[in-house]
Coordinates of C-alpha atoms and ligand atoms in Angstrom, one line a residue:
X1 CA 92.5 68.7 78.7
X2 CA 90.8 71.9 79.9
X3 CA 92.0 75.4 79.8
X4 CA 91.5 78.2 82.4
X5 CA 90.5 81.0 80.4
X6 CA 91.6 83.4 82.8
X7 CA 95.6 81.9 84.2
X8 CA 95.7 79.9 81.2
X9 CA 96.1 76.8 84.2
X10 CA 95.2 73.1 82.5
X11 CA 93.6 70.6 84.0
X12 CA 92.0 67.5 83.3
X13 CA 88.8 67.0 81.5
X14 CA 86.7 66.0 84.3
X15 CA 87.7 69.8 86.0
X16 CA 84.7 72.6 85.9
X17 CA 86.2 75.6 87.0
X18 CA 89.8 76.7 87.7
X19 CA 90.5 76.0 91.7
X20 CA 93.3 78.8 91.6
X21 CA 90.9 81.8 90.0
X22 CA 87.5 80.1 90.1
X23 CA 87.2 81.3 86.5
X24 CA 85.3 79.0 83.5
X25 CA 88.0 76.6 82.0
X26 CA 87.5 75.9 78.3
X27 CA 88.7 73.2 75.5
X28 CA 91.8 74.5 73.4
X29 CA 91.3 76.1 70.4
X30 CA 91.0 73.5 67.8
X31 CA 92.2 74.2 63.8
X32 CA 90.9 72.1 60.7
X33 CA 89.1 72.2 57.3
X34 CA 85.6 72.2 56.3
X35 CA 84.6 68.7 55.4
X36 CA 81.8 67.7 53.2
X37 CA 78.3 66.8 54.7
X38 CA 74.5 67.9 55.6
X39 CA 75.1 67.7 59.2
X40 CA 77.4 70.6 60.7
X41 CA 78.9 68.4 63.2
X42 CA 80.3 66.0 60.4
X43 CA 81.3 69.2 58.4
X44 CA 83.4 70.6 61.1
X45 CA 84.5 67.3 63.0
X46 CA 88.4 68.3 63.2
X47 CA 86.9 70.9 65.4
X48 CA 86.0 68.3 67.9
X49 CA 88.3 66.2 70.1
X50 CA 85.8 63.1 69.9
X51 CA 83.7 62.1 67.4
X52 CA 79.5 63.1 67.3
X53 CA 77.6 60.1 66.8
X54 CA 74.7 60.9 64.9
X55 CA 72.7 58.2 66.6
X56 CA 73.0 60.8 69.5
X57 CA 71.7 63.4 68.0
X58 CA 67.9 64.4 68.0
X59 CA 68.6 66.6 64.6
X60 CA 69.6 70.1 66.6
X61 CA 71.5 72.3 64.3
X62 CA 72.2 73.5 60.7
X63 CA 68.9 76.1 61.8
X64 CA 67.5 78.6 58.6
X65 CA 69.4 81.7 58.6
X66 CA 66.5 84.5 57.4
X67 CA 66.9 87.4 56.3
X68 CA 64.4 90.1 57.1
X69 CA 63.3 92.8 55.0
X70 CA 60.6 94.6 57.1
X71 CA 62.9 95.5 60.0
X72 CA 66.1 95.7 57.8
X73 CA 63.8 98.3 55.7
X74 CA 62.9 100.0 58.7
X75 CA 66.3 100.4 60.4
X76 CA 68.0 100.7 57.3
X77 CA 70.4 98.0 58.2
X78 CA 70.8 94.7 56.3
X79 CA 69.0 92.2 59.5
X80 CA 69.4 88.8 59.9
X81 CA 67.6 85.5 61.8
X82 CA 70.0 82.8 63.1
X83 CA 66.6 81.0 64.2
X84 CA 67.6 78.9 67.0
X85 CA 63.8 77.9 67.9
X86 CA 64.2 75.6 65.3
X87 CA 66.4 73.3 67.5
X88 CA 64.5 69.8 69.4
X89 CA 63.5 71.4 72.1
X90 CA 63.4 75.0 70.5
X91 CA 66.7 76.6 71.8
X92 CA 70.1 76.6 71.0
X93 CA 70.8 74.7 74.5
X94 CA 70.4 71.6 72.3
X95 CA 73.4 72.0 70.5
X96 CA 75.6 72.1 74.2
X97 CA 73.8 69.4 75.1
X98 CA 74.5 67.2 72.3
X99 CA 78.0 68.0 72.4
X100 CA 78.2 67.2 76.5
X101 CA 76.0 64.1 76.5
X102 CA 78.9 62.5 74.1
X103 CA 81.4 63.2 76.8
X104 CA 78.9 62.6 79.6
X105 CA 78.1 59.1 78.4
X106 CA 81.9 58.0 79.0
X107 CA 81.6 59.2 82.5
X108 CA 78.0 58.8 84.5
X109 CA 74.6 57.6 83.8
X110 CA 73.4 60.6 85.6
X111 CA 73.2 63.8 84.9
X112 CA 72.3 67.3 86.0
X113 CA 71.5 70.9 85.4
X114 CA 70.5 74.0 87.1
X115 CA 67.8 75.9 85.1
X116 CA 65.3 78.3 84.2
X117 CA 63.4 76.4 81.6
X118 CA 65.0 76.3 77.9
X119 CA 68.1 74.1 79.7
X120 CA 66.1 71.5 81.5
X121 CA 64.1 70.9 78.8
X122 CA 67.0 70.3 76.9
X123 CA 68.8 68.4 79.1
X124 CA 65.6 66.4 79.9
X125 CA 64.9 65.6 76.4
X126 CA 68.8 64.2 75.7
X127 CA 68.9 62.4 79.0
X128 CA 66.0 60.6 78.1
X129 CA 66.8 60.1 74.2
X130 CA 70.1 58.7 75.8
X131 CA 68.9 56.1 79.1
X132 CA 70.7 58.4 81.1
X133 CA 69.1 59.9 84.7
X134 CA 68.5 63.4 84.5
X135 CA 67.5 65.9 87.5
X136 CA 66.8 69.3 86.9
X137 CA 66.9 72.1 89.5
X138 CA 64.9 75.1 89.0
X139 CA 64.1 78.2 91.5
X140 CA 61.1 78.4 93.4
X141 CA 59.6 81.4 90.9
X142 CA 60.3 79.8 87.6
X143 CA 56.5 80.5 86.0
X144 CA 54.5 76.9 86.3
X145 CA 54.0 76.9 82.8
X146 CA 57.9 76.4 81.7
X147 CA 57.7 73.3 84.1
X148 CA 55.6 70.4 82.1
X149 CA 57.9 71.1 78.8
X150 CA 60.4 69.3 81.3
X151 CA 58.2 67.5 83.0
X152 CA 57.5 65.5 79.9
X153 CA 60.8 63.9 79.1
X154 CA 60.5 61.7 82.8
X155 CA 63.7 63.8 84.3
X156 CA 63.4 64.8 88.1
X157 CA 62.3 68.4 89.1
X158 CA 64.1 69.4 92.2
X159 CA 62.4 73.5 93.3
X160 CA 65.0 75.2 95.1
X161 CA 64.4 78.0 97.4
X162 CA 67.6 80.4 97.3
X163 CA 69.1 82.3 95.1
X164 CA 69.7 80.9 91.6
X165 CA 73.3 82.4 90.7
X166 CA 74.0 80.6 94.0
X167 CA 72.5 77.2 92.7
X168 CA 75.1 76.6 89.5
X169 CA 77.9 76.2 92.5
X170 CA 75.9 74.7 94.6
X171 CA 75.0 72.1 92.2
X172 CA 78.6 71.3 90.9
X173 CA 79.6 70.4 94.7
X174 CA 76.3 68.2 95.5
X175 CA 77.3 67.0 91.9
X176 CA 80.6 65.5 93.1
X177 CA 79.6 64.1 96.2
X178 CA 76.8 62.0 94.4
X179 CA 78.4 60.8 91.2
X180 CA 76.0 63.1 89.2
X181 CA 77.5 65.2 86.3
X182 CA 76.1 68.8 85.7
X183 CA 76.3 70.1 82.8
X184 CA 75.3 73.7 83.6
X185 CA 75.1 77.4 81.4
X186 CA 78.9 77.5 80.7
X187 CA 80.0 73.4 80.9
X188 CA 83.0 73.5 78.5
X189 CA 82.1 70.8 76.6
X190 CA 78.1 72.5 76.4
X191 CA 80.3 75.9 75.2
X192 CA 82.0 73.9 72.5
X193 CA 78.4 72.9 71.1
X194 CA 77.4 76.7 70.8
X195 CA 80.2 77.6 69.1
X196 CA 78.8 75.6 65.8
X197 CA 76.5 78.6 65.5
X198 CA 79.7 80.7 64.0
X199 CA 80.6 77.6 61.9
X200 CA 76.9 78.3 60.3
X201 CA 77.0 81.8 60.1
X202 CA 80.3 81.9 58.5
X203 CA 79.1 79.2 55.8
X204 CA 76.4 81.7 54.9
X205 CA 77.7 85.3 55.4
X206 CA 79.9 87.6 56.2
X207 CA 78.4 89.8 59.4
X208 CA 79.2 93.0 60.8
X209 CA 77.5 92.1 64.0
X210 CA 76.3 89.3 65.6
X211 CA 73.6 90.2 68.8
X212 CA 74.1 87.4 71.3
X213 CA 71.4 87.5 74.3
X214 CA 73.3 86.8 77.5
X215 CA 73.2 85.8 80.9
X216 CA 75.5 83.2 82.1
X217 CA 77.9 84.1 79.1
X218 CA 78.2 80.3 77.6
X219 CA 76.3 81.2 74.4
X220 CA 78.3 84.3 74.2
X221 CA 81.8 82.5 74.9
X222 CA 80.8 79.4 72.4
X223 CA 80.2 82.5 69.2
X224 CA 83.9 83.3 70.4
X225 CA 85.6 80.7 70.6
X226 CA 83.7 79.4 67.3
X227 CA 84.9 82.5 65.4
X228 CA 88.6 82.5 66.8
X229 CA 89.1 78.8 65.3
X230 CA 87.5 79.7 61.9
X231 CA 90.0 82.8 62.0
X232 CA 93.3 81.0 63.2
X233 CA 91.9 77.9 60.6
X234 CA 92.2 81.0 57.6
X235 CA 88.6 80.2 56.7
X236 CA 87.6 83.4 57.7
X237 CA 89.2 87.2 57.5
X238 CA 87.5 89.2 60.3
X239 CA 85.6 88.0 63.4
X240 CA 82.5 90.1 63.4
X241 CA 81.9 92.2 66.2
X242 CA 80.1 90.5 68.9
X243 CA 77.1 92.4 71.0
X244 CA 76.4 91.2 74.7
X245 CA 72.2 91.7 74.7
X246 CA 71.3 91.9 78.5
X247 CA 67.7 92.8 80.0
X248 CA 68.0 95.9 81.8
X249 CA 66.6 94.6 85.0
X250 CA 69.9 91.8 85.1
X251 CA 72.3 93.4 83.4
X252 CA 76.0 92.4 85.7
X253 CA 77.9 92.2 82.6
X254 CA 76.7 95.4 81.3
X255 CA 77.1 97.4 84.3
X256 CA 80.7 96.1 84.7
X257 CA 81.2 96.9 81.1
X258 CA 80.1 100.4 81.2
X259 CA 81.5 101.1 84.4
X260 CA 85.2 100.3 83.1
X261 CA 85.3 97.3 85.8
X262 CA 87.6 94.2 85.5
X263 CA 84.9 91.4 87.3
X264 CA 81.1 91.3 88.0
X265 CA 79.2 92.2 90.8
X266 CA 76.1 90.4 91.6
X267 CA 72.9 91.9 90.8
X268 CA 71.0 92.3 94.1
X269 CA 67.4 92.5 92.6
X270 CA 66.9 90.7 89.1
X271 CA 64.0 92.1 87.5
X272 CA 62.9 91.2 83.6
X273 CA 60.0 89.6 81.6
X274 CA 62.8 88.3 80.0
X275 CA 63.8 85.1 82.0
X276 CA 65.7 82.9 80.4
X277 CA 68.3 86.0 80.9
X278 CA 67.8 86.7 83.9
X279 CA 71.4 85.4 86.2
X280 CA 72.1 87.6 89.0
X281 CA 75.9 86.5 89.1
X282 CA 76.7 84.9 85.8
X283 CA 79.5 82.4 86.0
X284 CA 80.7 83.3 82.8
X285 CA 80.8 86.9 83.3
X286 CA 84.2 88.2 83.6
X287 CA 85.1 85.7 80.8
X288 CA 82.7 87.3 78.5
X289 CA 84.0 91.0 80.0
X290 CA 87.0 90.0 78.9
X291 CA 86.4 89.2 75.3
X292 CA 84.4 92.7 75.2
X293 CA 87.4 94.2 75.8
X294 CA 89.2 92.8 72.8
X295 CA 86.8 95.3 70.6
X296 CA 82.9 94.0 71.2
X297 CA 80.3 95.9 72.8
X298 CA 77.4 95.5 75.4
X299 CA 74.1 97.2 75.1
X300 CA 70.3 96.3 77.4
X301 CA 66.8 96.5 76.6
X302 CA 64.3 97.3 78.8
X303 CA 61.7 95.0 79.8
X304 CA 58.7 97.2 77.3
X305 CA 61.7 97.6 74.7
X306 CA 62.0 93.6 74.8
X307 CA 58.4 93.2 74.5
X308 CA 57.8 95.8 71.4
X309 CA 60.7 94.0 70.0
X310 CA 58.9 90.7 70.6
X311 CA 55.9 92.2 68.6
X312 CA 58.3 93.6 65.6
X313 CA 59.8 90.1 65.0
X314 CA 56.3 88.7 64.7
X315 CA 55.6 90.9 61.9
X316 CA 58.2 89.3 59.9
X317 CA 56.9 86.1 61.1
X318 CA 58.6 84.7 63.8
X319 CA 57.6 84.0 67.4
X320 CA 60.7 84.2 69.6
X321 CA 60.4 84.6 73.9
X322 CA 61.4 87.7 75.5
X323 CA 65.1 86.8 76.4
X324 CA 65.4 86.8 72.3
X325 CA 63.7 89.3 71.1
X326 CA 66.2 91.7 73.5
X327 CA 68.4 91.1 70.3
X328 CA 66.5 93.1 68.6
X329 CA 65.4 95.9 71.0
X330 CA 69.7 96.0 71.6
X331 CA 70.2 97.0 67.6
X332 CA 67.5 99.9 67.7
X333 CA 68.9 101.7 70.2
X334 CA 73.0 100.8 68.9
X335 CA 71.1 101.7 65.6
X336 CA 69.8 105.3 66.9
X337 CA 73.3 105.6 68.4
X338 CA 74.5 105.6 65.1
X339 CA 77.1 102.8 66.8
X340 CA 75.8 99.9 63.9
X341 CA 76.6 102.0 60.7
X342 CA 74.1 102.1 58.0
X343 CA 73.7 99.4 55.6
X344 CA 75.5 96.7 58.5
X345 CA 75.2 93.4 58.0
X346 CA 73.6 92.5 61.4
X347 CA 72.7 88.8 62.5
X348 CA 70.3 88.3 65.5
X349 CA 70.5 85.3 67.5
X350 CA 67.1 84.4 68.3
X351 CA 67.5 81.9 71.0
X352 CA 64.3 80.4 72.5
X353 CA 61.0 79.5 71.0
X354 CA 57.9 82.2 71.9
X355 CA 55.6 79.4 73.1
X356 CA 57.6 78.5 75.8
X357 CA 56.3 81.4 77.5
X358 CA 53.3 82.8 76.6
X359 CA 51.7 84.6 79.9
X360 CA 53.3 88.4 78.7
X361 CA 51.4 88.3 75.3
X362 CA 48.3 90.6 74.6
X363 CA 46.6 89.5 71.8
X364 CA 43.2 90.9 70.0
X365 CA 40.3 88.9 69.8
X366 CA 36.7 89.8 67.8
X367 CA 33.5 87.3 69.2
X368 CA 31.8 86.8 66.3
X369 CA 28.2 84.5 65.6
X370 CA 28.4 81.6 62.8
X371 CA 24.1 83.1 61.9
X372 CA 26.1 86.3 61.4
X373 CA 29.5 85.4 60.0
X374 CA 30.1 88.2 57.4
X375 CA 29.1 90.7 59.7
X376 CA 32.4 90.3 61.6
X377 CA 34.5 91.1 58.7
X378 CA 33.3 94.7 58.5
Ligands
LIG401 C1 70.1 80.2 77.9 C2 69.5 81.3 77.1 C3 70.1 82.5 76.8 C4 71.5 82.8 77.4 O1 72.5 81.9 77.3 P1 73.7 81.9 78.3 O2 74.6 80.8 77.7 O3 73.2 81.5 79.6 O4 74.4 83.2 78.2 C5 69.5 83.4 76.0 N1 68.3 83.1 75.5 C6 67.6 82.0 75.7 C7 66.2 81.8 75.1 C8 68.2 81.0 76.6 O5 67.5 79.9 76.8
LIG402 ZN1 92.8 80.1 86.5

């Protein structure tokens, strides 16, 4: 049974959005214990309405939690890693996919998803794990490059010309008509994956913040929902408080935020180095505006913001793509706003792998001569 998270509406599981509000429907909230076990969906199974078969899984999850002392020095904030590169195909989209294939697998042998790299990939890599058809659609300027790490996995790669916030409704009626599931940004049963990243954090610490890069508002829905259930389960006190990271040149949530606004309004001309962020009309949007209101925030980066950012994790040693690294540009400027008190406890979500996309970087290089090796060390 699905919930609509706006009218409260239920419907049956098979439902994507609410036909009365056209708003994101979700699962209920589930309650348990904390079972034993090195895997986090068998530690938090009651959480689940049908069972995770490990023989599913291609080992996404349970990712290192790091804490940094350069930039936590620097900022004079205690900062955190939830390193989500880590996953199979090096984004937390692996964990919603896991989660969906299970239900996906009692429905269809075909399934779909709209995307701008990190989620076909994903999807690709599952489908094909699983014997199950895959076709991804991605928009006509996703960079080449972001195209054979799908490629690979043998799923179909439909281009579309048109606009992209356009394609995740687009998809979900073709979907219907030909007996293909799509199991886009802000699927419920994708959202109940994410929320195992709270499960992990909560294990581990007890954060202040959590920064949660954002665009269709899945990710940022899945933390919720994750946090609420530890909460109404007693195995946690507070909820931290939750940070919508947007790029500055897509920022719908934001601008709703800021402005006071109730619902989203479509961002006419997207414009960030930060793709994997970059939804004009997120479909989770007014959902997401609507846990902000309950005492979160929403902050944007950008685009030369997100890239020094990019630079400053590197330093403490990891490589993360722009739509991550806008974590981190999002807590200096809440930091110089004296909004995140000194000495926080602040955990970044770093979402996507930096070799996804590698086109932005600038890097330094010395041409040296092996007859005159030592030379090039002066
Ligand atoms: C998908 C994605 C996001 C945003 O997630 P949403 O669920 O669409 O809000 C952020 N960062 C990266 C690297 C992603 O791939
Ligand atoms: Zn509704």
């Amino acid at each position: 049974m699905l919930i609509c998270t706006h009218c409260g509406r239920k419907y049956p599981a098979e439902f994507l959005r609410c036909p009365i509000c056209n708003e994101p429907l979700q699962l209920p909230y589930f309650e348990g214990k904390i079972k034993k076990g090195n895997k986090v969906w068998k530690r938090f199974a009651d959480f689940y309405p049908f069972t995770l078969l490990p023989k599913n899984s291609l080992g996404e999850g349970d990712t290192p939690l790091l804490y940094l002392p350069k930039l936590s020095q620097q900022l004079k904030i205690n900062i955190y890693a939830k390193n989500e590169t880590q996953n199979p195909t090096w984004s937390f989209k692996d964990r919603g996919t896991f989660v969906a294939m299970q239900y996906v697998l009692n429905i269809s042998r075909r399934v779909g998803t709209v995307s701008t790299g990190n989620m076909g990939a994903s999807v690709a890599a599952y489908a094909a794990h699983l014997g199950v058809k895959s076709y991804i659609l991605v928009s006509k300027e996703i960079p080449e490059e972001k195209l054979a790490p799908i490629g690979i996995y043998g799923s179909e790669i439909l281009r579309v010309m048109g606009d992209y916030g356009e394609l995740y409704y687009k998809s979900i009626e073709v979907g219907k008509e030909k007996g293909i599931y799509f199991i886009n940004s802000d699927n419920p049963f994708r959202v109940e994956g994410y929320k195992s990243i709270a499960y992990e954090l909560a294990e581990k610490i007890d954060g202040d913040y959590v920064i949660i890069p954002t665009s269709s508002g899945g990710l940022f829905r899945g933390i919720h929902k994750g946090y609420v259930e530890l909460k109404r389960s007693d195995l946690i006190e507070d909820i931290p408080e939750l940070i919508c990271a947007q790029a500055a040149g897509c920022s719908p949530i934001y601008n709703a935020f800021s402005q006071g606004k109730e619902r989203i309004e479509r961002v006419e001309h997207p414009n960030t180095i930060a793709h994997a962020i970059r939804n004009p009309y997120p479909p989770s949007g007014n959902a997401v505006l609507r846990i902000l209101k309950e005492g979160n925030h929403c902050e944007i980066a950008e685009d030369h913001e997100i890239l020094e950012a990019q630079k400053e994790l590197a330093k403490d040693g990891l490589f993360v793509q722009p739509a991550s690294a806008v974590s981190l540009a999002v807590v200096k400027k809440l930091v110089a706003q004296e909004k995140i008190e000194k000495g926080s406890k602040v955990i970044l979500v770093l979402t996507g792998a930096g070799l996804k996309y590698i086109l932005p970087i600038r890097i330094n290089i010395r041409d040296c001569s092996i007859n005159d090796l030592s030379r090039c060390f002066e």
